[in-house]
Short mmCIF file of C-alpha atoms and ligand atoms in Angstrom, two decimals:
data_model
loop_
_atom_site.label_atom_id
_atom_site.label_comp_id
_atom_site.label_asym_id
_atom_site.label_seq_id
_atom_site.Cartn_x
_atom_site.Cartn_y
_atom_site.Cartn_z
CA MET F 12 32.05 12.88 33.53
CA GLY F 13 35.65 12.23 32.41
CA TYR F 14 38.43 14.79 32.75
CA VAL F 15 40.40 14.74 29.53
CA ALA F 16 43.16 16.61 27.71
CA ILE F 17 41.72 19.73 26.09
CA ALA F 18 43.33 22.79 24.53
CA GLY F 19 46.75 22.17 26.10
CA THR F 20 45.34 21.36 29.52
CA LEU F 21 45.63 17.95 31.11
CA GLN F 22 42.61 18.34 33.31
CA GLY F 23 39.85 20.82 33.51
CA ILE F 24 36.22 21.26 32.76
CA PRO F 25 35.14 18.86 29.99
CA GLN F 26 34.61 20.78 26.77
CA ASP F 27 31.05 19.51 26.38
CA VAL F 28 30.08 21.12 29.69
CA ILE F 29 31.24 24.50 28.36
CA THR F 30 29.63 23.93 24.98
CA ARG F 31 26.34 22.95 26.57
CA ASP F 32 26.27 25.89 28.97
CA ASN F 33 27.20 28.32 26.21
CA ALA F 34 24.49 26.89 23.93
CA ARG F 35 21.92 27.55 26.65
CA LEU F 36 22.94 31.24 26.77
CA MET F 37 24.01 31.91 23.19
CA GLU F 38 20.84 33.43 21.77
CA ALA F 39 20.53 36.03 24.52
CA HIS F 40 24.26 36.69 24.39
CA LEU F 41 24.19 37.42 20.66
CA ALA F 42 21.18 39.73 21.06
CA ASP F 43 23.03 41.64 23.81
CA TYR F 44 26.14 41.75 21.65
CA ASP F 45 24.24 43.26 18.71
CA ALA F 46 22.63 45.84 20.98
CA LEU F 47 26.03 46.84 22.40
CA ALA F 48 27.53 46.94 18.90
CA ALA F 49 24.78 49.35 17.81
CA ARG F 50 25.27 51.54 20.89
CA LEU F 51 29.04 51.72 20.36
CA ASP F 52 28.57 52.35 16.65
CA ARG F 53 26.56 55.47 17.49
CA ILE F 54 29.63 56.91 19.24
CA GLY F 55 31.95 55.89 16.43
CA LEU F 56 33.37 52.71 17.96
CA ASP F 57 33.63 49.28 16.40
CA ILE F 58 32.79 46.57 18.93
CA GLU F 59 35.19 44.21 17.16
CA ASP F 60 38.11 46.52 18.02
CA ILE F 61 37.04 46.56 21.66
CA VAL F 62 36.72 42.76 21.81
CA ALA F 63 40.13 42.37 20.15
CA LYS F 64 41.68 44.65 22.82
CA ILE F 65 39.93 42.82 25.67
CA MET F 66 41.39 39.59 24.30
CA THR F 67 44.91 40.98 24.81
CA LEU F 68 44.39 41.63 28.53
CA GLU F 69 46.33 39.25 30.80
CA VAL F 70 46.13 39.13 34.57
CA GLY F 71 48.22 36.86 36.81
CA LEU F 72 46.61 34.66 39.46
CA PRO F 73 48.04 34.63 42.99
CA SER F 74 48.96 31.12 44.12
CA TRP F 75 48.04 32.16 47.66
CA GLY F 76 44.50 33.03 46.55
CA LEU F 77 43.51 29.49 45.56
CA VAL F 78 42.91 28.22 49.08
CA THR F 79 40.41 29.72 51.47
CA GLY F 80 41.97 32.68 53.25
CA GLY F 81 41.30 33.72 56.80
CA THR F 82 41.30 36.55 59.26
CA ARG F 83 43.17 36.96 62.53
CA PHE F 84 40.31 34.99 64.08
CA SER F 85 39.74 31.96 61.97
CA ARG F 86 39.81 30.23 58.65
CA TYR F 87 37.03 28.09 57.25
CA PRO F 88 38.52 25.81 54.61
CA LEU F 89 36.52 24.27 51.78
CA ALA F 90 36.44 20.58 50.93
CA GLY F 91 38.20 20.01 47.61
CA GLU F 92 40.53 22.99 47.84
CA PRO F 93 44.14 22.46 46.71
CA ASN F 94 46.77 21.16 49.12
CA ASN F 95 49.89 21.96 47.15
CA ILE F 96 51.23 23.94 44.22
CA PHE F 97 50.41 21.19 41.72
CA GLU F 98 46.76 21.15 42.74
CA LYS F 99 46.76 24.96 42.62
CA ILE F 100 47.96 24.75 39.03
CA GLU F 101 44.99 22.50 38.20
CA ASP F 102 42.58 25.08 39.64
CA CYS F 103 44.25 28.02 37.89
CA ALA F 104 44.01 26.13 34.61
CA VAL F 105 40.24 25.92 35.08
CA VAL F 106 39.99 29.64 35.87
CA GLN F 107 41.97 30.30 32.70
CA GLN F 108 39.84 27.87 30.71
CA LEU F 109 36.62 29.65 31.68
CA ALA F 110 37.82 33.27 31.91
CA GLY F 111 40.49 33.25 29.19
CA LEU F 112 42.56 36.14 30.53
CA THR F 113 44.57 34.59 33.36
CA PRO F 114 47.33 32.61 31.61
CA ARG F 115 49.96 32.99 34.34
CA MET F 116 50.40 32.30 38.03
CA SER F 117 52.31 34.44 40.47
CA LEU F 118 54.10 32.25 43.02
CA HIS F 119 55.12 33.06 46.57
CA PHE F 120 58.20 31.54 48.21
CA PRO F 121 58.80 29.64 50.37
CA TRP F 122 55.05 28.88 50.38
CA ASP F 123 55.21 27.29 46.92
CA LYS F 124 58.52 25.46 47.33
CA ALA F 125 58.90 22.34 45.18
CA ASP F 126 61.63 19.72 44.81
CA ASP F 127 61.93 20.05 41.07
CA TYR F 128 61.15 23.39 39.39
CA ILE F 129 61.64 22.07 35.87
CA ALA F 130 58.95 19.48 36.57
CA LEU F 131 56.77 22.21 38.07
CA ARG F 132 57.18 24.34 34.98
CA GLN F 133 56.35 21.40 32.73
CA TYR F 134 53.27 20.62 34.80
CA ALA F 135 52.11 24.24 34.44
CA GLU F 136 52.84 24.31 30.72
CA ALA F 137 50.92 21.08 30.23
CA HIS F 138 48.01 22.92 31.84
CA GLY F 139 48.45 25.87 29.49
CA LEU F 140 49.95 28.13 32.18
CA GLY F 141 53.11 30.19 32.63
CA PHE F 142 54.50 32.17 35.56
CA ASP F 143 54.21 35.82 36.45
CA ALA F 144 56.28 37.73 39.02
CA ILE F 145 57.83 35.72 41.84
CA ASN F 146 57.06 37.01 45.34
CA SER F 147 59.60 36.71 48.12
CA ASN F 148 58.57 36.38 51.74
CA THR F 149 60.70 37.90 54.48
CA PHE F 150 57.70 38.81 56.61
CA GLN F 151 57.43 35.44 58.37
CA ASP F 152 59.87 33.12 60.07
CA GLN F 153 60.20 29.68 58.54
CA LYS F 154 61.15 26.38 60.13
CA ASP F 155 64.95 26.03 60.46
CA GLN F 156 65.50 29.71 59.64
CA LYS F 157 68.60 31.00 61.44
CA ARG F 158 67.60 34.59 62.18
CA SER F 159 64.16 36.04 62.93
CA TYR F 160 62.35 38.73 60.94
CA LYS F 161 60.49 39.91 64.03
CA PHE F 162 62.25 43.29 63.80
CA GLY F 163 62.61 43.50 60.04
CA SER F 164 64.34 41.83 57.13
CA LEU F 165 66.04 43.78 54.32
CA SER F 166 66.26 46.82 56.61
CA HIS F 167 67.05 44.92 59.83
CA SER F 168 69.53 46.53 62.21
CA HIS F 169 71.73 43.41 62.13
CA PRO F 170 73.76 42.74 58.95
CA ALA F 171 73.40 38.96 59.22
CA THR F 172 69.61 39.21 59.14
CA ARG F 173 69.76 41.54 56.16
CA GLN F 174 72.09 39.10 54.46
CA GLN F 175 69.68 36.22 55.06
CA ALA F 176 66.82 38.26 53.54
CA VAL F 177 68.96 39.20 50.54
CA GLU F 178 69.88 35.55 49.99
CA HIS F 179 66.22 34.55 50.08
CA ASN F 180 65.45 37.10 47.36
CA LEU F 181 68.38 35.87 45.26
CA GLU F 182 67.09 32.32 45.67
CA CYS F 183 63.66 33.53 44.47
CA ILE F 184 65.32 34.91 41.34
CA GLU F 185 67.01 31.54 40.78
CA ILE F 186 63.72 29.69 41.13
CA GLY F 187 62.03 32.21 38.86
CA ARG F 188 64.66 31.68 36.16
CA LYS F 189 63.88 27.98 36.15
CA LEU F 190 60.17 28.72 35.92
CA GLY F 191 60.47 31.25 33.11
CA SER F 192 59.37 34.19 35.24
CA LYS F 193 60.52 37.73 34.41
CA ALA F 194 60.06 39.70 37.61
CA LEU F 195 60.60 39.64 41.35
CA THR F 196 58.13 41.44 43.60
CA VAL F 197 59.51 42.55 46.93
CA TRP F 198 57.16 43.53 49.68
CA VAL F 199 58.61 43.76 53.18
CA GLY F 200 56.70 44.08 56.42
CA ASP F 201 59.62 46.06 57.86
CA GLY F 202 58.70 49.02 60.00
CA SER F 203 58.11 49.99 63.60
CA ASN F 204 55.29 49.83 66.11
CA PHE F 205 56.49 52.58 68.44
CA PRO F 206 57.86 56.07 67.90
CA GLY F 207 61.56 55.85 68.63
CA GLN F 208 61.79 52.14 67.81
CA SER F 209 63.75 52.79 64.64
CA GLU F 210 65.31 55.66 62.76
CA PHE F 211 63.37 56.35 59.52
CA THR F 212 66.41 57.47 57.52
CA ASP F 213 68.79 54.74 58.67
CA SER F 214 66.34 51.92 58.08
CA LEU F 215 65.60 53.08 54.52
CA GLU F 216 69.34 53.37 53.89
CA ARG F 217 69.82 49.78 55.05
CA TYR F 218 66.86 48.63 52.92
CA LEU F 219 68.41 50.29 49.86
CA ASP F 220 71.80 48.70 50.52
CA SER F 221 70.14 45.27 50.62
CA MET F 222 68.05 45.98 47.53
CA ARG F 223 71.17 47.00 45.59
CA VAL F 224 72.49 43.46 46.06
CA VAL F 225 69.16 41.94 44.98
CA TYR F 226 69.06 44.27 41.98
CA ALA F 227 72.57 43.21 40.96
CA GLY F 228 71.35 39.60 40.91
CA LEU F 229 68.57 40.30 38.37
CA PRO F 230 68.87 38.83 34.88
CA ASP F 231 68.95 41.50 32.15
CA ASP F 232 65.37 40.99 31.03
CA TRP F 233 63.91 40.98 34.54
CA ARG F 234 62.19 43.68 36.55
CA LEU F 235 62.33 44.31 40.26
CA LEU F 236 58.89 45.38 41.49
CA ILE F 237 58.81 47.34 44.72
CA GLU F 238 55.50 47.06 46.55
CA HIS F 239 54.67 49.74 49.07
CA LYS F 240 52.19 49.42 51.92
CA MET F 241 51.21 52.04 54.44
CA PHE F 242 50.81 49.85 57.52
CA GLU F 243 50.49 46.26 58.77
CA PRO F 244 52.22 44.34 60.24
CA ALA F 245 54.00 47.48 61.48
CA PHE F 246 51.49 49.96 62.86
CA TYR F 247 53.50 53.12 63.47
CA SER F 248 55.86 53.38 60.53
CA THR F 249 56.67 51.27 57.51
CA VAL F 250 59.96 51.42 55.61
CA VAL F 251 58.38 51.48 52.12
CA GLN F 252 55.12 53.09 53.14
CA ASP F 253 53.89 54.86 50.04
CA TRP F 254 54.45 55.48 46.33
CA GLY F 255 56.80 58.37 47.13
CA THR F 256 59.30 56.15 48.90
CA SER F 257 58.68 53.44 46.32
CA ILE F 258 59.53 55.64 43.31
CA LEU F 259 62.55 57.12 45.10
CA CYS F 260 63.84 53.60 45.72
CA ALA F 261 63.09 52.53 42.13
CA GLN F 262 64.88 55.60 40.75
CA THR F 263 67.84 55.04 43.07
CA LEU F 264 68.18 51.37 42.14
CA GLY F 265 67.98 51.79 38.37
CA GLU F 266 66.07 51.10 35.17
CA LYS F 267 64.95 47.58 36.03
CA ALA F 268 63.38 48.67 39.32
CA GLN F 269 59.74 49.79 39.15
CA CYS F 270 56.82 50.29 41.49
CA LEU F 271 53.97 47.89 42.10
CA VAL F 272 50.62 49.28 43.19
CA ASP F 273 48.49 47.08 45.43
CA LEU F 274 45.08 48.74 45.50
CA GLY F 275 44.59 47.93 49.19
CA HIS F 276 47.83 49.48 50.42
CA HIS F 277 46.85 53.14 50.74
CA ALA F 278 45.24 55.42 53.26
CA GLN F 279 41.48 55.72 53.00
CA GLY F 280 40.42 58.36 50.54
CA VAL F 281 43.74 58.45 48.70
CA ASN F 282 43.36 59.14 44.98
CA ILE F 283 44.92 55.91 43.71
CA GLU F 284 44.20 56.61 40.04
CA MET F 285 46.33 59.72 40.36
CA ILE F 286 49.20 57.71 41.83
CA VAL F 287 48.87 55.39 38.84
CA ALA F 288 49.07 58.36 36.46
CA ARG F 289 52.17 59.76 38.16
CA LEU F 290 54.05 56.46 38.19
CA ALA F 291 53.17 55.82 34.55
CA GLN F 292 54.23 59.33 33.51
CA PHE F 293 57.69 58.75 34.91
CA GLY F 294 58.09 55.23 33.52
CA LYS F 295 57.98 53.58 36.93
CA LEU F 296 54.64 51.78 36.94
CA GLY F 297 55.79 48.17 36.90
CA GLY F 298 52.88 46.17 38.20
CA PHE F 299 49.58 45.82 39.96
CA HIS F 300 48.03 43.81 42.71
CA PHE F 301 44.32 44.05 42.04
CA ASN F 302 41.87 43.61 44.88
CA ASP F 303 39.30 45.79 46.61
CA SER F 304 38.88 47.17 50.09
CA LYS F 305 36.56 49.07 52.35
CA TYR F 306 38.82 49.74 55.34
CA GLY F 307 42.45 48.69 54.85
CA ASP F 308 44.35 45.89 53.18
CA ASP F 309 41.12 43.87 53.02
CA ASP F 310 42.12 41.83 49.93
CA LEU F 311 38.48 41.61 48.81
CA ASP F 312 37.47 40.64 45.28
CA SER F 313 38.38 43.17 42.59
CA GLY F 314 35.53 45.52 41.83
CA SER F 315 33.33 44.24 44.66
CA ILE F 316 33.41 47.42 46.77
CA ASN F 317 34.39 50.30 44.53
CA PRO F 318 34.04 49.45 40.84
CA PHE F 319 34.16 53.15 39.91
CA GLN F 320 37.67 53.41 41.37
CA LEU F 321 38.75 50.34 39.40
CA PHE F 322 37.38 51.98 36.25
CA LEU F 323 39.20 55.23 37.00
CA VAL F 324 42.45 53.30 37.51
CA PHE F 325 41.97 51.65 34.11
CA ASN F 326 41.10 55.01 32.61
CA GLU F 327 44.63 56.12 33.57
CA LEU F 328 46.14 52.84 32.38
CA VAL F 329 44.50 53.13 28.96
CA TYR F 330 45.69 56.72 28.66
CA ALA F 331 49.23 55.69 29.66
CA GLU F 332 49.07 52.82 27.15
CA LYS F 333 48.09 55.31 24.42
CA ARG F 334 50.82 57.77 25.35
CA ALA F 335 53.51 55.09 25.47
CA LYS F 336 52.57 53.64 22.07
CA GLY F 337 53.04 49.98 22.98
CA ARG F 338 55.97 50.42 25.38
CA PHE F 339 53.76 50.27 28.46
CA ARG F 340 53.41 46.78 29.87
CA PRO F 341 52.86 46.65 33.62
CA ALA F 342 52.49 43.19 35.12
CA TYR F 343 48.83 42.91 36.08
CA MET F 344 48.22 40.47 38.90
CA MET F 345 45.58 39.84 41.53
CA ASP F 346 46.32 39.72 45.24
CA GLN F 347 43.16 38.67 47.05
CA SER F 348 42.12 36.64 50.05
CA HIS F 349 38.90 34.65 49.66
CA ASN F 350 37.58 34.00 53.11
CA VAL F 351 33.90 33.17 52.58
CA THR F 352 33.63 32.23 48.91
CA ASP F 353 34.93 29.43 46.75
CA PRO F 354 38.29 30.95 45.72
CA MET F 355 37.84 29.89 42.10
CA GLU F 356 34.50 31.67 41.88
CA SER F 357 36.03 34.81 43.39
CA LEU F 358 38.87 34.71 40.87
CA LEU F 359 36.42 34.22 38.00
CA ASN F 360 34.34 37.17 39.18
CA SER F 361 37.44 39.30 39.68
CA ALA F 362 38.75 38.52 36.20
CA ARG F 363 35.42 39.70 34.84
CA ALA F 364 35.49 42.89 36.94
CA ILE F 365 39.04 43.75 35.85
CA ALA F 366 38.28 43.09 32.18
CA GLY F 367 35.08 45.11 32.53
CA ALA F 368 36.94 48.11 33.96
CA TYR F 369 39.42 47.85 31.10
CA ALA F 370 36.66 47.60 28.48
CA LYS F 371 34.86 50.64 29.91
CA ALA F 372 38.10 52.61 29.90
CA LEU F 373 38.59 51.65 26.25
CA ILE F 374 35.28 53.19 25.24
CA VAL F 375 35.94 56.58 26.83
CA ASP F 376 35.69 59.15 24.03
CA ARG F 377 39.15 60.63 24.58
CA ALA F 378 38.97 63.25 21.84
CA ALA F 379 35.70 64.61 23.25
CA LEU F 380 37.09 64.45 26.78
CA LYS F 381 40.13 66.50 25.80
CA ALA F 382 37.95 69.08 24.07
CA TYR F 383 35.67 69.44 27.10
CA GLN F 384 38.69 69.74 29.36
CA ALA F 385 40.17 72.44 27.13
CA ASP F 386 36.87 74.35 27.29
CA ASN F 387 36.56 73.79 31.04
CA ASP F 388 33.17 72.20 30.42
CA VAL F 389 33.21 70.34 33.70
CA ILE F 390 29.88 68.55 33.48
CA MET F 391 30.45 67.27 29.96
CA ALA F 392 34.02 66.18 30.74
CA HIS F 393 32.76 64.27 33.76
CA ASN F 394 29.88 62.82 31.73
CA CYS F 395 32.38 61.48 29.21
CA LEU F 396 33.70 59.21 31.93
CA ARG F 397 30.27 58.53 33.37
CA LEU F 398 28.90 57.45 30.02
CA ALA F 399 31.67 54.91 29.57
CA PHE F 400 31.38 53.66 33.16
CA GLU F 401 27.62 53.25 32.89
CA THR F 402 27.78 51.31 29.61
CA ASP F 403 26.95 47.64 30.04
CA VAL F 404 29.97 45.93 28.42
CA ARG F 405 29.18 42.39 29.57
CA ALA F 406 28.41 41.14 26.05
CA ALA F 407 31.84 42.30 24.79
CA LEU F 408 33.52 40.51 27.70
CA ALA F 409 31.53 37.35 27.06
CA MET F 410 32.43 37.45 23.37
CA ALA F 411 36.14 37.73 24.24
CA ARG F 412 35.79 34.68 26.48
CA VAL F 413 33.84 32.66 23.92
CA ARG F 414 36.43 33.37 21.24
CA LYS F 415 39.09 32.00 23.57
CA GLY F 416 37.07 28.85 24.18
CA GLY F 417 35.74 30.08 27.53
CA ALA F 418 32.32 30.45 29.05
CA ILE F 419 29.59 33.02 28.50
CA ASP F 420 28.75 32.70 32.19
CA PRO F 421 31.92 31.39 33.90
CA ILE F 422 30.41 30.80 37.34
CA ALA F 423 27.29 29.05 36.04
CA CYS F 424 29.51 26.84 33.91
CA TYR F 425 31.89 26.13 36.80
CA ARG F 426 28.95 25.11 38.95
CA ALA F 427 27.49 22.95 36.18
CA SER F 428 30.79 21.04 36.02
CA SER F 429 30.73 20.10 39.74
CA TYR F 430 34.51 20.64 39.65
CA ARG F 431 34.88 21.34 43.36
CA ALA F 432 32.69 18.45 44.43
CA LEU F 433 34.68 16.08 42.22
CA LYS F 434 37.94 17.39 43.69
CA ALA F 435 36.55 16.90 47.18
CA GLU F 436 36.37 13.17 46.41
CA THR F 437 40.10 12.93 45.70
CA ARG F 438 41.87 15.76 47.55
CA LYS F 439 42.68 15.32 51.20
CA PHE F 440 40.91 17.72 53.53
CA ASP F 441 41.49 18.81 57.10
CA PRO F 442 38.70 21.16 58.25
CA TYR F 443 40.66 22.04 61.38
CA LEU F 444 43.76 23.28 59.62
CA HIS F 445 43.65 26.94 60.62
CA GLY F 446 47.00 28.18 59.28
CA GLY F 447 47.69 30.07 56.07
CA ILE F 448 46.09 33.36 56.96
CA VAL F 449 46.74 35.88 54.23
C1 RM4 Y 7 50.94 41.64 51.63
C2 RM4 Y 7 51.24 42.17 50.24
C3 RM4 Y 7 51.98 41.20 49.41
C4 RM4 Y 7 51.56 39.80 49.59
C5 RM4 Y 7 51.29 39.42 51.03
C6 RM4 Y 7 50.71 38.04 51.15
O1 RM4 Y 7 50.00 42.46 52.27
O2 RM4 Y 7 50.06 42.57 49.61
O3 RM4 Y 7 51.83 41.52 48.05
O4 RM4 Y 7 52.64 39.07 49.13
O5 RM4 Y 7 50.42 40.33 51.61
MN1 MN Y 8 50.06 42.78 47.41
MN1 MN Y 9 48.40 43.32 50.89
#
């Protein structure tokens, strides 16, 4: 089985593997598609409009999600997984090839450092990929780093440490410019583990002072995405702990600063879809880190634990999109850790779950919903959402993939290609490498 240039990609799954797997499933797929078309027609929707909208959805892939993740206890790497950013690009190109809605990668520095960013960009472009938001990392110490982030970074009590963290973020912007990226995501682990360890007000003030310098370094057409997180690694207080602090910081910094919502970064039971609505209403919803969680920042596959929540989030996003009339373009990205699955399979499944939540949100009968809400017809208003959520939209998703040259069943096709096994023959592998826990 030769790996050849196809559709702008240098390597990938041979086209005949996709064609063959799709041929196997086509008859059933078309029957399902017709059935869904008829169902949607009965509620006044044209399936072609829905498919066309699904085809516009784009979600960035996290470079740190391509290798097996781990917990505090261990990591169990997989033979054939990528060893560097170039090999990660190859894998992302395959996810894009099969899923059709993940055309960009979100990089994390210094993890993804390369000698030549122009060459890196060309390599990605040759694989049909671009770059999403750049992520800085001031939550770990790196080799040869002068000052430690043990007690914080952008909000550190010492000006020299803050300066070092600012410079790292400015360097990330520089790298991003070379790569053609348009946003910088800043998440800091800054916070405290003990009451009294730090002063809440002073540390936020210092954080803002640092962020003002980073903001001033942004190109005009860039966004600065502020990612909040309630706890971890700090377990008593966190400097940017919730969407309240995040939006205050974004408003203080200016137009180009917006908030990024990572679905796993909230207290249990928090109404995340409502946070999404609020941020969108005030023009500050800049981006997303999709994942799922049961307990905390679990970084599980999108839609694997609470698909209803994912749907309700997209219900707000579709409403915001409608209200903004085309001026609403948050950067959608995944942020997941794949500890016990093949990362590429998890990303394929997650892409499908995210697109599915979007598709279901698109078929909500908004006029009927508004009328029921106006009449305080609670059950019927709720059923409007339920009906959309319970609709099986898989055939519309598959059609969107097929029209982009992708697979009806991405995971079956990926397995049929033996991609991972073939990579295991050429990529170096150290089963005892336990680092890289995200
Ligand atoms: C954090 C946060 C950030 C990500 C790191 C790896 O919890 O979600 O977005 O950059 O993990
Ligand atoms: Mn995140
Ligand atoms: Mn996280």
